[in-house]
PDB file of C-alpha atoms in Angstrom:
ATOM      1  CA  LYS A 247     -92.322 266.418 101.768  1.00 72.00           C
ATOM      2  CA  GLU A 248     -90.309 265.136  98.981  1.00 79.00           C
ATOM      3  CA  GLU A 249     -87.257 266.665 100.497  1.00 80.00           C
ATOM      4  CA  GLU A 250     -87.973 264.954 103.736  1.00 83.00           C
ATOM      5  CA  GLU A 251     -88.397 261.692 101.952  1.00 84.00           C
ATOM      6  CA  LEU A 252     -85.136 262.301 100.167  1.00 83.00           C
ATOM      7  CA  ARG A 253     -83.476 263.144 103.466  1.00 84.00           C
ATOM      8  CA  SER A 254     -84.970 260.077 105.022  1.00 88.00           C
ATOM      9  CA  LEU A 255     -83.766 258.018 102.058  1.00 85.00           C
ATOM     10  CA  LEU A 256     -80.393 259.735 102.256  1.00 88.00           C
ATOM     11  CA  PHE A 257     -80.202 259.041 105.991  1.00 89.00           C
ATOM     12  CA  ALA A 258     -81.242 255.429 105.426  1.00 90.00           C
ATOM     13  CA  ALA A 259     -78.678 255.166 102.611  1.00 92.00           C
ATOM     14  CA  GLU A 260     -76.013 256.705 104.864  1.00 92.00           C
ATOM     15  CA  GLN A 261     -76.982 254.307 107.634  1.00 92.00           C
ATOM     16  CA  LYS A 262     -76.919 251.479 105.142  1.00 92.00           C
ATOM     17  CA  LEU A 263     -73.530 252.709 103.847  1.00 92.00           C
ATOM     18  CA  LYS A 264     -72.243 252.981 107.406  1.00 94.00           C
ATOM     19  CA  THR A 265     -73.521 249.476 108.183  1.00 93.00           C
ATOM     20  CA  CYS A 266     -71.977 248.175 104.974  1.00 93.00           C
ATOM     21  CA  GLN A 267     -68.691 249.919 105.809  1.00 93.00           C
ATOM     22  CA  GLU A 268     -68.746 248.413 109.283  1.00 93.00           C
ATOM     23  CA  GLU A 269     -69.529 245.011 107.821  1.00 93.00           C
ATOM     24  CA  LEU A 270     -66.748 245.566 105.279  1.00 94.00           C
ATOM     25  CA  GLU A 271     -64.319 246.452 108.072  1.00 94.00           C
ATOM     26  CA  VAL A 272     -65.414 243.366 110.005  1.00 94.00           C
ATOM     27  CA  GLU A 273     -65.025 241.272 106.846  1.00 93.00           C
ATOM     28  CA  GLN A 274     -61.638 242.871 106.124  1.00 94.00           C
ATOM     29  CA  GLN A 275     -60.530 242.184 109.709  1.00 94.00           C
ATOM     30  CA  ALA A 276     -61.786 238.617 109.395  1.00 94.00           C
ATOM     31  CA  ALA A 277     -60.010 238.319 106.038  1.00 94.00           C
ATOM     32  CA  SER A 278     -56.862 239.796 107.600  1.00 93.00           C
ATOM     33  CA  ASP A 279     -57.141 237.362 110.534  1.00 92.00           C
ATOM     34  CA  GLU A 280     -57.700 234.493 108.116  1.00 93.00           C
ATOM     35  CA  SER A 281     -54.770 235.715 106.009  1.00 93.00           C
ATOM     36  CA  ILE A 282     -52.574 235.748 109.123  1.00 94.00           C
ATOM     37  CA  LEU A 283     -53.884 232.283 110.041  1.00 94.00           C
ATOM     38  CA  VAL A 284     -53.251 231.016 106.500  1.00 95.00           C
ATOM     39  CA  ALA A 285     -49.751 232.536 106.551  1.00 95.00           C
ATOM     40  CA  SER A 286     -49.125 230.867 109.935  1.00 95.00           C
ATOM     41  CA  LEU A 287     -50.477 227.564 108.658  1.00 95.00           C
ATOM     42  CA  LEU A 288     -48.342 227.903 105.502  1.00 95.00           C
ATOM     43  CA  ALA A 289     -45.285 228.599 107.653  1.00 96.00           C
ATOM     44  CA  GLN A 290     -46.086 225.546 109.810  1.00 96.00           C
ATOM     45  CA  LEU A 291     -46.655 223.458 106.682  1.00 96.00           C
ATOM     46  CA  THR A 292     -43.344 224.655 105.212  1.00 96.00           C
ATOM     47  CA  ALA A 293     -41.550 223.890 108.480  1.00 96.00           C
ATOM     48  CA  GLU A 294     -43.204 220.455 108.608  1.00 96.00           C
ATOM     49  CA  LYS A 295     -42.190 219.775 105.001  1.00 96.00           C
ATOM     50  CA  ARG A 296     -38.610 220.777 105.867  1.00 96.00           C
ATOM     51  CA  ARG A 297     -38.674 218.483 108.907  1.00 96.00           C
ATOM     52  CA  GLN A 298     -40.130 215.682 106.803  1.00 96.00           C
ATOM     53  CA  SER A 299     -37.500 216.285 104.129  1.00 96.00           C
ATOM     54  CA  ALA A 300     -34.758 216.245 106.789  1.00 96.00           C
ATOM     55  CA  VAL A 301     -36.193 213.032 108.277  1.00 97.00           C
ATOM     56  CA  GLU A 302     -36.394 211.431 104.824  1.00 96.00           C
ATOM     57  CA  SER A 303     -32.844 212.549 104.074  1.00 96.00           C
ATOM     58  CA  GLU A 304     -31.655 211.135 107.413  1.00 96.00           C
ATOM     59  CA  ALA A 305     -33.550 207.901 106.728  1.00 97.00           C
ATOM     60  CA  HIS A 306     -31.951 207.664 103.285  1.00 97.00           C
ATOM     61  CA  THR A 307     -28.512 208.309 104.787  1.00 97.00           C
ATOM     62  CA  ARG A 308     -29.145 205.626 107.438  1.00 97.00           C
ATOM     63  CA  GLN A 309     -30.339 203.209 104.742  1.00 97.00           C
ATOM     64  CA  LEU A 310     -27.141 203.797 102.755  1.00 97.00           C
ATOM     65  CA  GLU A 311     -25.081 203.261 105.926  1.00 97.00           C
ATOM     66  CA  ILE A 312     -26.966 200.022 106.620  1.00 97.00           C
ATOM     67  CA  GLU A 313     -26.401 198.837 103.056  1.00 97.00           C
ATOM     68  CA  ARG A 314     -22.682 199.678 103.307  1.00 97.00           C
ATOM     69  CA  ALA A 315     -22.457 197.866 106.663  1.00 97.00           C
ATOM     70  CA  GLU A 316     -24.277 194.852 105.214  1.00 97.00           C
ATOM     71  CA  ALA A 317     -21.923 194.800 102.224  1.00 97.00           C
ATOM     72  CA  GLU A 318     -18.915 195.088 104.545  1.00 97.00           C
ATOM     73  CA  THR A 319     -20.315 192.288 106.725  1.00 97.00           C
ATOM     74  CA  ARG A 320     -20.801 190.083 103.655  1.00 97.00           C
ATOM     75  CA  THR A 321     -17.223 190.836 102.586  1.00 97.00           C
ATOM     76  CA  GLN A 322     -15.933 190.014 106.075  1.00 97.00           C
ATOM     77  CA  LEU A 323     -17.958 186.783 106.137  1.00 97.00           C
ATOM     78  CA  GLU A 324     -16.521 185.765 102.766  1.00 97.00           C
ATOM     79  CA  ALA A 325     -13.012 186.588 104.016  1.00 97.00           C
ATOM     80  CA  ALA A 326     -13.657 184.545 107.175  1.00 97.00           C
ATOM     81  CA  LYS A 327     -14.893 181.602 105.078  1.00 97.00           C
ATOM     82  CA  GLN A 328     -11.784 181.863 102.928  1.00 97.00           C
ATOM     83  CA  LEU A 329      -9.553 181.998 106.026  1.00 97.00           C
ATOM     84  CA  ARG A 330     -11.318 178.953 107.508  1.00 97.00           C
ATOM     85  CA  LEU A 331     -10.832 177.090 104.239  1.00 97.00           C
ATOM     86  CA  GLU A 332      -7.160 178.071 104.132  1.00 97.00           C
ATOM     87  CA  ALA A 333      -6.731 177.051 107.779  1.00 97.00           C
ATOM     88  CA  PHE A 334      -8.383 173.686 107.082  1.00 96.00           C
ATOM     89  CA  THR A 335      -6.161 173.165 104.037  1.00 97.00           C
ATOM     90  CA  ALA A 336      -3.093 174.131 106.072  1.00 97.00           C
ATOM     91  CA  ALA A 337      -4.138 171.716 108.837  1.00 97.00           C
ATOM     92  CA  GLN A 338      -4.566 168.942 106.285  1.00 96.00           C
ATOM     93  CA  GLU A 339      -1.169 169.752 104.788  1.00 96.00           C
ATOM     94  CA  ALA A 340       0.395 169.816 108.263  1.00 96.00           C
ATOM     95  CA  HIS A 341      -1.182 166.440 109.041  1.00 95.00           C
ATOM     96  CA  HIS A 342       0.072 165.095 105.715  1.00 95.00           C
ATOM     97  CA  LEU A 343       3.567 166.450 106.413  1.00 95.00           C
ATOM     98  CA  LYS A 344       3.467 165.009 109.926  1.00 95.00           C
ATOM     99  CA  THR A 345       2.487 161.622 108.488  1.00 94.00           C
ATOM    100  CA  GLU A 346       5.259 161.868 105.887  1.00 93.00           C
ATOM    101  CA  SER A 347       7.678 162.947 108.613  1.00 94.00           C
ATOM    102  CA  SER A 348       6.684 159.970 110.777  1.00 94.00           C
ATOM    103  CA  GLU A 349       7.049 157.645 107.790  1.00 93.00           C
ATOM    104  CA  ALA A 350      10.426 159.181 106.950  1.00 95.00           C
ATOM    105  CA  ALA A 351      11.551 158.806 110.579  1.00 95.00           C
ATOM    106  CA  TYR A 352      10.473 155.143 110.507  1.00 92.00           C
ATOM    107  CA  VAL A 353      12.285 154.550 107.199  1.00 95.00           C
ATOM    108  CA  LEU A 354      15.343 156.348 108.574  1.00 94.00           C
ATOM    109  CA  SER A 355      15.333 154.197 111.723  1.00 95.00           C
ATOM    110  CA  GLU A 356      14.952 151.077 109.563  1.00 94.00           C
ATOM    111  CA  CYS A 357      17.835 152.232 107.370  1.00 95.00           C
ATOM    112  CA  LYS A 358      19.919 152.959 110.455  1.00 96.00           C
ATOM    113  CA  ALA A 359      19.159 149.516 111.872  1.00 95.00           C
ATOM    114  CA  ALA A 360      19.977 147.906 108.507  1.00 96.00           C
ATOM    115  CA  LEU A 361      23.229 149.890 108.335  1.00 95.00           C
ATOM    116  CA  GLU A 362      24.129 148.801 111.873  1.00 95.00           C
ATOM    117  CA  ARG A 363      23.375 145.170 110.915  1.00 95.00           C
ATOM    118  CA  HIS A 364      25.462 145.602 107.762  1.00 95.00           C
ATOM    119  CA  ASP A 365      28.339 147.106 109.798  1.00 95.00           C
ATOM    120  CA  ALA A 366      28.089 144.220 112.273  1.00 96.00           C
ATOM    121  CA  GLU A 367      28.091 141.716 109.380  1.00 95.00           C
ATOM    122  CA  GLU A 368      31.105 143.456 107.807  1.00 95.00           C
ATOM    123  CA  LYS A 369      32.897 143.339 111.159  1.00 95.00           C
ATOM    124  CA  ARG A 370      32.019 139.661 111.524  1.00 96.00           C
ATOM    125  CA  ASP A 371      33.063 139.014 107.911  1.00 95.00           C
ATOM    126  CA  SER A 372      36.342 140.825 108.619  1.00 95.00           C
ATOM    127  CA  GLU A 373      36.857 138.767 111.777  1.00 94.00           C
ATOM    128  CA  LEU A 374      36.013 135.574 109.867  1.00 95.00           C
ATOM    129  CA  ALA A 375      38.395 136.567 107.068  1.00 95.00           C
ATOM    130  CA  GLU A 376      41.101 137.114 109.680  1.00 94.00           C
ATOM    131  CA  GLU A 377      40.292 133.723 111.229  1.00 94.00           C
ATOM    132  CA  ASN A 378      40.344 132.181 107.756  1.00 95.00           C
ATOM    133  CA  LYS A 379      43.778 133.698 107.120  1.00 95.00           C
ATOM    134  CA  GLU A 380      44.997 132.331 110.457  1.00 94.00           C
ATOM    135  CA  LEU A 381      43.468 128.922 109.676  1.00 95.00           C
ATOM    136  CA  GLU A 382      44.961 128.946 106.183  1.00 94.00           C
ATOM    137  CA  ALA A 383      48.336 129.833 107.662  1.00 95.00           C
ATOM    138  CA  ALA A 384      47.915 127.053 110.223  1.00 94.00           C
ATOM    139  CA  LEU A 385      46.854 124.665 107.445  1.00 94.00           C
ATOM    140  CA  LYS A 386      49.921 125.626 105.447  1.00 94.00           C
ATOM    141  CA  VAL A 387      52.060 125.040 108.495  1.00 94.00           C
ATOM    142  CA  GLU A 388      50.318 121.701 109.073  1.00 93.00           C
ATOM    143  CA  ALA A 389      50.644 120.839 105.375  1.00 93.00           C
ATOM    144  CA  ALA A 390      54.307 121.681 105.570  1.00 93.00           C
ATOM    145  CA  ILE A 391      54.643 119.519 108.681  1.00 93.00           C
ATOM    146  CA  VAL A 392      52.741 116.714 106.973  1.00 93.00           C
ATOM    147  CA  GLU A 393      54.996 117.107 103.935  1.00 89.00           C
ATOM    148  CA  GLU A 394      58.072 116.999 106.120  1.00 90.00           C
ATOM    149  CA  LEU A 395      56.764 113.938 107.909  1.00 90.00           C
ATOM    150  CA  ARG A 396      56.137 112.269 104.539  1.00 89.00           C
ATOM    151  CA  ASP A 397      59.587 113.175 103.442  1.00 88.00           C
ATOM    152  CA  LEU A 398      60.985 111.777 106.673  1.00 86.00           C
ATOM    153  CA  CYS A 399      58.865 108.669 106.413  1.00 87.00           C
ATOM    154  CA  SER A 400      59.882 108.125 102.838  1.00 85.00           C
ATOM    155  CA  SER A 401      63.545 108.682 103.549  1.00 76.00           C
ATOM    156  CA  GLU A 402      63.572 106.183 106.388  1.00 68.00           C
TER     157      GLU A 402
END
C-alpha cells in the first residue's frame, strides 16, 4: 500500500511537474513575446527619438536661418535708411546749387547789363569828347576870326 501511495504521490508529483513545466513554457513564451514586444517598442521609441532629434535639429537650423535673415533684413533696412538720407542730402545740395546757380546767372546778367551800359556810356563819352574837340577847334577858329576882326577894327 505504501508503494501505491508513493506511486500515486510520484504520479501526482510528475503531473504537477508536467503542469509546472507547461506553465513554465507558457510563461517563457509569454516572456519571450513580451521581450519581443519590448524590443519592438524600444526600437520604435529609438526611431521616434531619432525623428524628434532630427525635427529639433531642423527646427534649430530653421531658427538660425530666420535669425540670419532677420539680421540681414535689419542691415538692409539700415542701408536703405542711409541711402534715403544721402539722397535727401544730395537733393538739398542740388537745390542749394540750383539756387546758387540761378543767383549767379542773375548776377551775371546784371553784370552784363551794367557792362553794356558802361560800354554805351564810354561810346557816348568818346562821341562827346570828339564833339568837344570839334567844338573847341571851332571855338579856336571863331576866336581867331574874332581876333582878326578886332585887329581889323582896331587898325581901321
